Tab-separated table of C-alpha atoms (C1' of nucleotides) in Angstrom:
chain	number	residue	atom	x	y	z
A	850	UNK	CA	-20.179	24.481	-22.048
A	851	UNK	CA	-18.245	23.031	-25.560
A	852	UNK	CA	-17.410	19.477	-24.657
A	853	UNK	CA	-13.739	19.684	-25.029
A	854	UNK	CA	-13.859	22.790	-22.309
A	855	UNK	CA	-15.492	19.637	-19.924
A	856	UNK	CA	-13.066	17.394	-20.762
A	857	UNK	CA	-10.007	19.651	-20.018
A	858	UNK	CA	-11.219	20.515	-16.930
A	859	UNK	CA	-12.383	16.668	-15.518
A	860	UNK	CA	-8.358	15.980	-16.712
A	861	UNK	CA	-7.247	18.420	-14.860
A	862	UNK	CA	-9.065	17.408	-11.555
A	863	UNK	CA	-7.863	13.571	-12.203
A	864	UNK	CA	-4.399	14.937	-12.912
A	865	UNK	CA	-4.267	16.963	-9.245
A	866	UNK	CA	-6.153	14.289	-7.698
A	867	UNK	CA	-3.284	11.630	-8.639
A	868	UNK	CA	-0.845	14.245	-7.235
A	869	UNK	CA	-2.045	14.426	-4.097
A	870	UNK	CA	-3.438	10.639	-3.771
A	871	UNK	CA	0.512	9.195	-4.736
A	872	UNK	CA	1.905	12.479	-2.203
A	873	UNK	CA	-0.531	11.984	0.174
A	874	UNK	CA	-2.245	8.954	0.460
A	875	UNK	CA	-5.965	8.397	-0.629
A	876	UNK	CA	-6.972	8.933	3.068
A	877	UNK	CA	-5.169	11.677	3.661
A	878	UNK	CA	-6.939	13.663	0.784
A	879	UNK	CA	-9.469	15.767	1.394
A	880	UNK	CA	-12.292	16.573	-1.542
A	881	UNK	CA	-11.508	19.988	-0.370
A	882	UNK	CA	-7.617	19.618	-0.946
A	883	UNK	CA	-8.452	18.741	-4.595
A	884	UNK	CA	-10.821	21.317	-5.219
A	885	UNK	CA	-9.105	24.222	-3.333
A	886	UNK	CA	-5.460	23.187	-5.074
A	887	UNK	CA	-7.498	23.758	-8.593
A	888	UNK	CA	-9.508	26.538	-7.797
A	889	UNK	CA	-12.953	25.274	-7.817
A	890	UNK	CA	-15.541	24.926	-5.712
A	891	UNK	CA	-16.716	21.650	-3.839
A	892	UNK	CA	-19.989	22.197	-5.567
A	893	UNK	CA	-18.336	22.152	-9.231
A	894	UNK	CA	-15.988	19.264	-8.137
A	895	UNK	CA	-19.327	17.532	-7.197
A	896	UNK	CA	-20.846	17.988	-10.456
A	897	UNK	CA	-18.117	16.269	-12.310
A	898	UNK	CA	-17.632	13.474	-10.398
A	899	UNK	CA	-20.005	11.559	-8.260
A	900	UNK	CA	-17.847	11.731	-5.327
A	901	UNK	CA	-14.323	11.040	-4.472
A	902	UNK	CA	-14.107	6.965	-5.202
A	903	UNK	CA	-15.322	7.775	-8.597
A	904	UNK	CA	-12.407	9.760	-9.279
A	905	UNK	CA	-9.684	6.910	-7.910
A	906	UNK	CA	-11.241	4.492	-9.730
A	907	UNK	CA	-11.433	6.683	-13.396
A	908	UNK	CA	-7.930	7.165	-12.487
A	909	UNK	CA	-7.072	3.860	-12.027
A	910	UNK	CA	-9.126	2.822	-15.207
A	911	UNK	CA	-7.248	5.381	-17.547
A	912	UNK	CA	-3.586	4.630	-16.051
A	913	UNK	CA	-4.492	0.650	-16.763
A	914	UNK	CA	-6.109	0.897	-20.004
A	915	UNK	CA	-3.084	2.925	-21.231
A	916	UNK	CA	-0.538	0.180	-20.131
A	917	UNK	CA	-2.493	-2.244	-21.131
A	918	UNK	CA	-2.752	-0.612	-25.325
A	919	UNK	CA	1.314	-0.366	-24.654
A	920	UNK	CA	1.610	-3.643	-23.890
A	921	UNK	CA	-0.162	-5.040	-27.221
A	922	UNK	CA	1.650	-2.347	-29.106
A	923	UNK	CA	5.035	-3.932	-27.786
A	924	UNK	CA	3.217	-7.469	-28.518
A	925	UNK	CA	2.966	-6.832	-32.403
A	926	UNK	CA	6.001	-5.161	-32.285
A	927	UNK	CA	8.271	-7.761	-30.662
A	928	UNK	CA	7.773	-11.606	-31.819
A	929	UNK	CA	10.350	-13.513	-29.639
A	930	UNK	CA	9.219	-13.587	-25.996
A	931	UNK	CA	12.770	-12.530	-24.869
A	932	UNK	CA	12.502	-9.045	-26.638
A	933	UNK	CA	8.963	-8.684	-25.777
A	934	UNK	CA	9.904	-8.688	-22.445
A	935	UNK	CA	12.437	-6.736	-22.228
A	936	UNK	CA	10.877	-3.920	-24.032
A	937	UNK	CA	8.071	-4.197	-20.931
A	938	UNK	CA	11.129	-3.570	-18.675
A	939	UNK	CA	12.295	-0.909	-21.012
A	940	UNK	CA	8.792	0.848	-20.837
A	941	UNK	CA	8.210	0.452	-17.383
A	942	UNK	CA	11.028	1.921	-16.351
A	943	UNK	CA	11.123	4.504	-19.274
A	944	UNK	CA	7.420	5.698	-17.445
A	945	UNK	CA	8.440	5.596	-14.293
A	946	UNK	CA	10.683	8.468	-14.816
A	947	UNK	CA	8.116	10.221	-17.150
A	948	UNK	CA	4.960	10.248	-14.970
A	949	UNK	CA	5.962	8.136	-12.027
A	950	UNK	CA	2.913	8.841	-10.123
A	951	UNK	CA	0.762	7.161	-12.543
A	952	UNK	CA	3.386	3.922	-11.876
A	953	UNK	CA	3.206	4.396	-8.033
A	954	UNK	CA	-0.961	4.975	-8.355
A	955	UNK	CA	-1.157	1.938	-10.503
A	956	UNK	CA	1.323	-0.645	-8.689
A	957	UNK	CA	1.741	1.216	-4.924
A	958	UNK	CA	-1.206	1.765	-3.704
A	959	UNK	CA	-3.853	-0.683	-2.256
A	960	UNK	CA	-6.753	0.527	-4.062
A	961	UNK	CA	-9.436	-2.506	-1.931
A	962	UNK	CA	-8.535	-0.121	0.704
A	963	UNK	CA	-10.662	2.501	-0.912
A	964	UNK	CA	-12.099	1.063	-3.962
A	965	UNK	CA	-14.818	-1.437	-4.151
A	966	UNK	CA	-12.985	-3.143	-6.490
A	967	UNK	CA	-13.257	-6.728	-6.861
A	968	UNK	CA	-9.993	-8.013	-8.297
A	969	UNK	CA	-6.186	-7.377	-6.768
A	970	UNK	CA	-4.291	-6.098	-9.462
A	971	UNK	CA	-2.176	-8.645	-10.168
A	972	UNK	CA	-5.666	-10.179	-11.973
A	973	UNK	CA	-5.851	-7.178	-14.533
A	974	UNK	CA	-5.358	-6.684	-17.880
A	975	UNK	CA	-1.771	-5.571	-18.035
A	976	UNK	CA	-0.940	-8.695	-15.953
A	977	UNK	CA	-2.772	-11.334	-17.826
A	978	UNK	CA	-1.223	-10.113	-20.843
A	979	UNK	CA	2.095	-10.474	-19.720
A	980	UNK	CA	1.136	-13.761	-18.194
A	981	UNK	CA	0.173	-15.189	-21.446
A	982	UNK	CA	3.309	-13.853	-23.122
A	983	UNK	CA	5.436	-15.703	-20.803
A	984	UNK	CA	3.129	-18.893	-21.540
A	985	UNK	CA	3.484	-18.987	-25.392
A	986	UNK	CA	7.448	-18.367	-23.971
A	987	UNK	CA	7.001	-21.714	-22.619
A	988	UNK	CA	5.468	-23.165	-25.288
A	989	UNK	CA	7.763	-22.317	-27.615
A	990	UNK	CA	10.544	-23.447	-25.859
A	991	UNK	CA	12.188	-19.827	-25.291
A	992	UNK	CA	11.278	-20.260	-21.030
A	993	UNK	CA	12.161	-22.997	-19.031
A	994	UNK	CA	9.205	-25.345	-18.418
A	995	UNK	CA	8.156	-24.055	-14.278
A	996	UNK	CA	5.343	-23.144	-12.918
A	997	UNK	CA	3.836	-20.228	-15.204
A	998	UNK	CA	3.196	-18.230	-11.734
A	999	UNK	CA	6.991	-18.860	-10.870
A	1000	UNK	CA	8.233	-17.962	-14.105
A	1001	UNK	CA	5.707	-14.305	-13.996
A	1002	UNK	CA	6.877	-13.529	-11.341
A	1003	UNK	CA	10.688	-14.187	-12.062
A	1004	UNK	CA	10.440	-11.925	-15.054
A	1005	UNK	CA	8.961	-8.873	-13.691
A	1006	UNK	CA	9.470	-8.687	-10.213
A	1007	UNK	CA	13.030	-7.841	-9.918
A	1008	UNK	CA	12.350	-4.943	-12.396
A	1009	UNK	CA	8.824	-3.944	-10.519
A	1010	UNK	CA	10.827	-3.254	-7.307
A	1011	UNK	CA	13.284	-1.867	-9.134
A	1012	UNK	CA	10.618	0.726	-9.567
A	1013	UNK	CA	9.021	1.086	-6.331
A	1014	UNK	CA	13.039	1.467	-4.942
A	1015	UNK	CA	12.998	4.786	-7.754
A	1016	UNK	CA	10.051	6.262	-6.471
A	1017	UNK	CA	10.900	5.679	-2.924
A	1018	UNK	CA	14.157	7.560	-3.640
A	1019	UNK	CA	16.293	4.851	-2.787
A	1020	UNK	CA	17.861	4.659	-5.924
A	1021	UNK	CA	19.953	7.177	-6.810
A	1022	UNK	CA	20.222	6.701	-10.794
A	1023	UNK	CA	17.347	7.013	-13.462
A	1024	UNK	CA	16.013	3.864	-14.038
A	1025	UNK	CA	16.728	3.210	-17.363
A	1026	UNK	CA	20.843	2.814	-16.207
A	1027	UNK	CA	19.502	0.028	-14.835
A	1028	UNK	CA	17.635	-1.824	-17.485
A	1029	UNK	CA	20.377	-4.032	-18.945
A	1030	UNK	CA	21.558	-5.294	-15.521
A	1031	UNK	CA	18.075	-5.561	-14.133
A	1032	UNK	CA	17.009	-7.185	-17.431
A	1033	UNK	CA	19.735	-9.854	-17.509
A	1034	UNK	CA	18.847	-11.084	-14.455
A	1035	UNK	CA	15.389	-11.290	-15.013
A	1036	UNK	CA	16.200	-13.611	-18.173
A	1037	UNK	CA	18.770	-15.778	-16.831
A	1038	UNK	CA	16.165	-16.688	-14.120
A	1039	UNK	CA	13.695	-17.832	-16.506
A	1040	UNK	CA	15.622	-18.727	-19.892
A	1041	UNK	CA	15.771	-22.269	-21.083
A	1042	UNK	CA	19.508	-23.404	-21.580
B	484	UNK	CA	-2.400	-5.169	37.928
B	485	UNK	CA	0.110	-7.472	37.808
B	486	UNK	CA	2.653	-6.176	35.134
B	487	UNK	CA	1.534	-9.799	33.488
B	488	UNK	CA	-1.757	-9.422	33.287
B	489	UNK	CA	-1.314	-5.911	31.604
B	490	UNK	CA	1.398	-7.183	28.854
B	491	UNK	CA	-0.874	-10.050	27.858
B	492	UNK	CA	-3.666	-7.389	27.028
B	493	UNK	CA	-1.065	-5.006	25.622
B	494	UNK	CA	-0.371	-7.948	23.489
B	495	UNK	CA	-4.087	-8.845	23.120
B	496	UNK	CA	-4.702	-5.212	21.811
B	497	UNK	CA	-1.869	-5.558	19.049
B	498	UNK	CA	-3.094	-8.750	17.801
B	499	UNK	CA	-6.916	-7.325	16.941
B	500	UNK	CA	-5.160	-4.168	15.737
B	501	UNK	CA	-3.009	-6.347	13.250
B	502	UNK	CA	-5.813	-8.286	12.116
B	503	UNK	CA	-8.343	-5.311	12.200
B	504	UNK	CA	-5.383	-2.881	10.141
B	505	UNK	CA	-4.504	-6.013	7.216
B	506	UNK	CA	-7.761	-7.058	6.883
B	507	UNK	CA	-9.680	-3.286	6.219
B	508	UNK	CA	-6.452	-1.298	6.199
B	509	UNK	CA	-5.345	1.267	8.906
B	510	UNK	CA	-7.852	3.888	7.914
B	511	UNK	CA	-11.069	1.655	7.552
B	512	UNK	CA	-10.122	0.790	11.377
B	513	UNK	CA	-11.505	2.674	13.915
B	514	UNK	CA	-10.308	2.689	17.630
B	515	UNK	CA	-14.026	2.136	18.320
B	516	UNK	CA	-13.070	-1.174	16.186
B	517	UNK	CA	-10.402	-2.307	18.153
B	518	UNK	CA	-11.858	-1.204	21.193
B	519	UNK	CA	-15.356	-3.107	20.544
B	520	UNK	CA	-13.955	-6.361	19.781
B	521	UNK	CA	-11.970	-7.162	22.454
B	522	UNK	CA	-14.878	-6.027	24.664
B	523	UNK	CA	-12.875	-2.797	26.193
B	524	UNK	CA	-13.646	0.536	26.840
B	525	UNK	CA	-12.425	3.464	24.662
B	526	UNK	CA	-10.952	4.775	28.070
B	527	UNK	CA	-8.864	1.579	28.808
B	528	UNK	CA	-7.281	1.546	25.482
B	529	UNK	CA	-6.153	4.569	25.477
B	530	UNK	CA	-4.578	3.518	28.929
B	531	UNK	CA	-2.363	1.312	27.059
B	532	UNK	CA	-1.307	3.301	23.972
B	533	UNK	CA	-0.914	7.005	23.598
B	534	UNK	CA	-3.326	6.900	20.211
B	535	UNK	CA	-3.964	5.087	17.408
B	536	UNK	CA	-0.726	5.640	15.511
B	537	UNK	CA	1.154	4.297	18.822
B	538	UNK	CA	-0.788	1.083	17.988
B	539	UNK	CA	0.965	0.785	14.727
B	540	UNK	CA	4.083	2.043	15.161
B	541	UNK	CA	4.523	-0.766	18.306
B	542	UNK	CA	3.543	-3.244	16.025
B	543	UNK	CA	5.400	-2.353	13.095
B	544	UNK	CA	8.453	-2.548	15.293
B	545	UNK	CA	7.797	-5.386	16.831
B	546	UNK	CA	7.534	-7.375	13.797
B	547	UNK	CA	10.606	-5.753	12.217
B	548	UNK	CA	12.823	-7.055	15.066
B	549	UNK	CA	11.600	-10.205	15.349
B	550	UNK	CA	11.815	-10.737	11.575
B	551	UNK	CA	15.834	-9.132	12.189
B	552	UNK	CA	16.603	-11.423	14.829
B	553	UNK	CA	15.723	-14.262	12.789
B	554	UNK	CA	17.873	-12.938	10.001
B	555	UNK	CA	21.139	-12.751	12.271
B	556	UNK	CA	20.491	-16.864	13.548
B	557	UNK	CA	20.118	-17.880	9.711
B	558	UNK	CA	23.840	-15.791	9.352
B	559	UNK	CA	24.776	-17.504	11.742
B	560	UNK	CA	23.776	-21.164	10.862
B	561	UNK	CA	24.756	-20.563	7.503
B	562	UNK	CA	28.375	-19.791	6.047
B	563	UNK	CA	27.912	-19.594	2.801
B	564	UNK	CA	25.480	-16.532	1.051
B	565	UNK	CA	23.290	-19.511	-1.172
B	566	UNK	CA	22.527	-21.159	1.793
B	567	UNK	CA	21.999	-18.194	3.801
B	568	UNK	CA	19.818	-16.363	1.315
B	569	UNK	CA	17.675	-19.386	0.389
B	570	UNK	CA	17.131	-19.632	4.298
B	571	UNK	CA	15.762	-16.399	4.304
B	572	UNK	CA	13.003	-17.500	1.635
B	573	UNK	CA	12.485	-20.562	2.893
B	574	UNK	CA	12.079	-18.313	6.878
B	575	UNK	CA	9.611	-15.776	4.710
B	576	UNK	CA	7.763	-18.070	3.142
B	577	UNK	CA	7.268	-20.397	6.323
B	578	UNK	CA	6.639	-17.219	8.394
B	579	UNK	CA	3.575	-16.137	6.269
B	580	UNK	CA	1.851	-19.325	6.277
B	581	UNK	CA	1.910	-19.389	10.238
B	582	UNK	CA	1.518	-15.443	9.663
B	583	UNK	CA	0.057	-14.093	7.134
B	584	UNK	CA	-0.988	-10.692	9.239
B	585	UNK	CA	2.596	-10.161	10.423
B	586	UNK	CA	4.013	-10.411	6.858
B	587	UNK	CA	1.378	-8.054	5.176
B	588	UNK	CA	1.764	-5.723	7.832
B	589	UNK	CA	5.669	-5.516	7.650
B	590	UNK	CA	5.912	-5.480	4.008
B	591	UNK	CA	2.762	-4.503	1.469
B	592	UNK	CA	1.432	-1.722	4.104
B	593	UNK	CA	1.916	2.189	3.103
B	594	UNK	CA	3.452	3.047	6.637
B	595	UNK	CA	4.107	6.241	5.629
B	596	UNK	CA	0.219	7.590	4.943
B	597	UNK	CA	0.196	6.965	9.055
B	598	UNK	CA	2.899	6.490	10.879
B	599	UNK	CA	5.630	9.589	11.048
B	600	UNK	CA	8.399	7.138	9.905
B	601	UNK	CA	10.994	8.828	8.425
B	602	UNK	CA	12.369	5.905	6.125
B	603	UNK	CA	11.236	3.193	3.492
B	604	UNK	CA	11.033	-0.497	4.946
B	605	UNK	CA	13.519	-0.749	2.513
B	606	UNK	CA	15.651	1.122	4.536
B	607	UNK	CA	15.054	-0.792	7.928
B	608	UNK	CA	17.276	-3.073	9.753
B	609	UNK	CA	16.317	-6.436	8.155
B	610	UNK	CA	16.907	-5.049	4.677
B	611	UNK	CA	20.039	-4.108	5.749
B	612	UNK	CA	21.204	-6.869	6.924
B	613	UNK	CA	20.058	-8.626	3.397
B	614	UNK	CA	21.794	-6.509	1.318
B	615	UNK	CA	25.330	-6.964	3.881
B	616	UNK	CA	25.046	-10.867	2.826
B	617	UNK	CA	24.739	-9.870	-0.665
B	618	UNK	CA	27.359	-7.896	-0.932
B	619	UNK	CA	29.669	-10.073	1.298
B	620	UNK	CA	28.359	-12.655	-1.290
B	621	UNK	CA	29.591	-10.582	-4.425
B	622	UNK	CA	33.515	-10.053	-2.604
B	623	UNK	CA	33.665	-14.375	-2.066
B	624	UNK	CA	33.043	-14.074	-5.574
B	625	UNK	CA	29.837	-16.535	-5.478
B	626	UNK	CA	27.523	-13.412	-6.669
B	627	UNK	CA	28.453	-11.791	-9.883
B	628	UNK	CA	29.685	-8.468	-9.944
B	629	UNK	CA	26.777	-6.298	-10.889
B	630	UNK	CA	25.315	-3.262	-9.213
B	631	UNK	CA	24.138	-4.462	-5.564
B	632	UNK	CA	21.021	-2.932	-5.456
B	633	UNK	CA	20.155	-4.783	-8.475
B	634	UNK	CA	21.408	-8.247	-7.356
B	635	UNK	CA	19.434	-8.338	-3.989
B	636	UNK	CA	16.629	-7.033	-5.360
B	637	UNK	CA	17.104	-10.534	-8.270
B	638	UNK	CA	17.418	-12.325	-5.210
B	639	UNK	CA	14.722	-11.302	-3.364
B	640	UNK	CA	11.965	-9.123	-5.337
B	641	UNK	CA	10.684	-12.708	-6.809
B	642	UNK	CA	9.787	-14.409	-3.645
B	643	UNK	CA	8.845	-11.278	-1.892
B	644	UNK	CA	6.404	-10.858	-4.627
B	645	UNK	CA	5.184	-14.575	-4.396
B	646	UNK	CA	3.974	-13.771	-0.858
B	647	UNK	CA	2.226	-10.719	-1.836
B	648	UNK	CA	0.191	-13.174	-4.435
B	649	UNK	CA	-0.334	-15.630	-1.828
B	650	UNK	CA	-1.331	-12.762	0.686
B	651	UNK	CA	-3.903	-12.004	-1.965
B	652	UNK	CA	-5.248	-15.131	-2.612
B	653	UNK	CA	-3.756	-15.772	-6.399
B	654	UNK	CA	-1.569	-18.539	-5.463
B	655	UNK	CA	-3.612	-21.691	-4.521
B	656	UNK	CA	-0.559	-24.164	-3.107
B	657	UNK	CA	0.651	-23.223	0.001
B	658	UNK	CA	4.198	-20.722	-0.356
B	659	UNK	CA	6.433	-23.896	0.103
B	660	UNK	CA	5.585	-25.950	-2.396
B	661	UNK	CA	7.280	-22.989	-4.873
B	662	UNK	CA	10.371	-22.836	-2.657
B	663	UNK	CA	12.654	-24.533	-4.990
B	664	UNK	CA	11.061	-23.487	-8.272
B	665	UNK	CA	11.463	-19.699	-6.932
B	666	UNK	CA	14.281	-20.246	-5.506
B	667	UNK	CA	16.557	-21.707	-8.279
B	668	UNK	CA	14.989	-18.580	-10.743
B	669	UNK	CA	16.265	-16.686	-7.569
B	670	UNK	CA	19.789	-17.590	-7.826
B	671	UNK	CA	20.647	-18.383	-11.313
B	672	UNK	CA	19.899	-14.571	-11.790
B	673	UNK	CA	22.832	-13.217	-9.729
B	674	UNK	CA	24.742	-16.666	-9.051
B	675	UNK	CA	28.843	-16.174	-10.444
B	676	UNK	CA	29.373	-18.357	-13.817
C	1168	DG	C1'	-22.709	25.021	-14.423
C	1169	DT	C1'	-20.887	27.216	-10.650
C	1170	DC	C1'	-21.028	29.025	-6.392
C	1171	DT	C1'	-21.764	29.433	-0.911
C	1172	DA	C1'	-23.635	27.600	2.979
C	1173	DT	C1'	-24.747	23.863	5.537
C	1174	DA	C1'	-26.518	19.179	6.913
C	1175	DT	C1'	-24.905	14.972	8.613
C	1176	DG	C1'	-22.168	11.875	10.626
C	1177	DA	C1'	-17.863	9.724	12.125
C	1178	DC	C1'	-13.730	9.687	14.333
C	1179	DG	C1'	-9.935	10.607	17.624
C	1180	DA	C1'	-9.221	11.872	22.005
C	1181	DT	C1'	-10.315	13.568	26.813
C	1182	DA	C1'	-12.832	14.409	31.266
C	1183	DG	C1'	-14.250	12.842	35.261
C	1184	DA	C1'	-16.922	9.426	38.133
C	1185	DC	C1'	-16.050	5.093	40.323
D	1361	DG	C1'	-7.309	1.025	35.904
D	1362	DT	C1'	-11.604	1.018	33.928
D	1363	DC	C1'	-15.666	2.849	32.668
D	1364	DT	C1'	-19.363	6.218	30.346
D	1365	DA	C1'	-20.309	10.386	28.387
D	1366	DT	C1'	-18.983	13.875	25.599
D	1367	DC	C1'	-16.211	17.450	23.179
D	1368	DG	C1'	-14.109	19.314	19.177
D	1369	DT	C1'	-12.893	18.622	14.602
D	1370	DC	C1'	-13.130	17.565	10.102
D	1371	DA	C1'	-14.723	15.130	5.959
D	1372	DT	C1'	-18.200	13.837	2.602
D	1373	DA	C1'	-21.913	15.185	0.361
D	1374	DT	C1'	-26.133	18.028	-0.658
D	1375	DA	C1'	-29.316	22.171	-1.023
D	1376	DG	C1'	-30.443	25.986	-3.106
D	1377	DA	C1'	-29.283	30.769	-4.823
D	1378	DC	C1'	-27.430	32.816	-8.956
DNA sequence: GTCTATATGACGATAGAC
DNA sequence: GTCTATCGTCATATAGAC
């Protein structure tokens, strides 16, 4: 079978296994529900993936590894660590709306439960970057001089939860109606004076 | 049995299920789990709870009201909504150094992949009664006027997330020692000018 | 590569003796 | 109330035909 035939097909068993993971729960998804949903046969399902923790854990891979390239993009992009951040918010949010059950796969779910993965996800890529933005914030004088855990966290969380409240359904606006609030009250927490 | 003697191993059950659920999550857990470590039979623990998701759902609401109670004595002790909400970090933080199970349990679990709960924690009683203070906070004019949602989660999404580091073992000082770094970010986000 | 059929095992829950 | 033994179910994963 022509590669690209493969590779359409392995997307579109990652794309209805996120469905039903972020609708479901990891536990409460059968190999069978994600083969039967697509048509396919366990057998087939089998044969692209070695079983079903390989597939939660490509998914997780893809979903970080594409956050993480944004992030860098919005790094060269944005110099001052003010705008930089913001336009984190601004994407965040911006996905959320777009394909919010990659955001609630990649922040709302407790992948140890599931994956033998080593590291929470608060120690990944997307996260370290963003903690060494708000570092060379500090050093340059843009951030108050905290602790650099305090000052992560001060930045981001407001606007994670934020997100979490959106795909709960607990907000009733798009997310994005919420970014210059949100955003100013990430910055005056953290902004030198 | 003396009605005693059975609430202190109704209360002995919770306490391995708590541990057993936060430490492998609710799905890794077996009742066999619970059952085996506290040296009972399968038979007498389901003499004391209906099934597995009765175990949970107990707990979860046990833990909920305790954590509302304490919110109404800090509304109490406290007039004004600084003092009040900086209690309330100060009463989280404390709580999930004595606690760390409770306060995992209550706020990072997924309730809703196993217990039939029909709302968010965000939704539940103590959040409730965090987002009254706020907005009785925003008519005395000491919070700004901004969207409320927004504001409590400023206030609160910070140090909420600071436990969930701690929980996972990324913060090395004990939750205290940030109170009045995360604290101050806390307020001078919402605080009136 | 894709299918059907099935092996294997675990788990939740119950029955019934004591 | 407490125990042991067991039932029914369902999920993951594999075997083997095509």
């Amino acid at each position: 079978m022509r590669d690209s035939k493969k590779q359409e097909r392995q997307e579109k068993i990652l794309l209805e296994a996120l469905r039903l993971f972020t609708e479901k729960g990891y536990f409460n998804t059968s190999v069978s529900d994600i083969q039967a949903a697509l048509n396919l046969s366990v057998g087939t399902l089998y044969n692209y993936f070695k079983n079903k923790e390989a597939i939660a854990i490509t998914l997780f891979s893809n979903i970080e590894n594409c956050l993480y390239e944004a992030l860098c993009e919005i790094e060269r992009k944005h110099l001052d660590t003010a705008g930089r951040c913001k336009a984190i918010v601004h994407h965040l949010f911006d996905t959320t709306e777009r394909a919010p059950a990659s955001m609630q796969y990649l922040f709302y779910t407790k992948h140890r439960e599931f994956m033998a993965v080593e590291k929470s996800v608060f120690a990944s890529l997307p996260f370290l970057k963003m903690k060494e933005m708000v570092i060379q914030g500090q050093q340059r004088g843009e951030i108050r001089d905290i602790d650099a855990d305090v000052a992560l966290v001060a930045l981001f969380a407001g606007p994670m939860r934020m997100i979490s409240l959106r795909i709960d359904n607990i907000l009733e606006r798009p997310l994005p109606t919420y970014l210059d609030e949100s955003w100013e009250c990430a910055w005056r927490s953290v902004k030198a004076v």
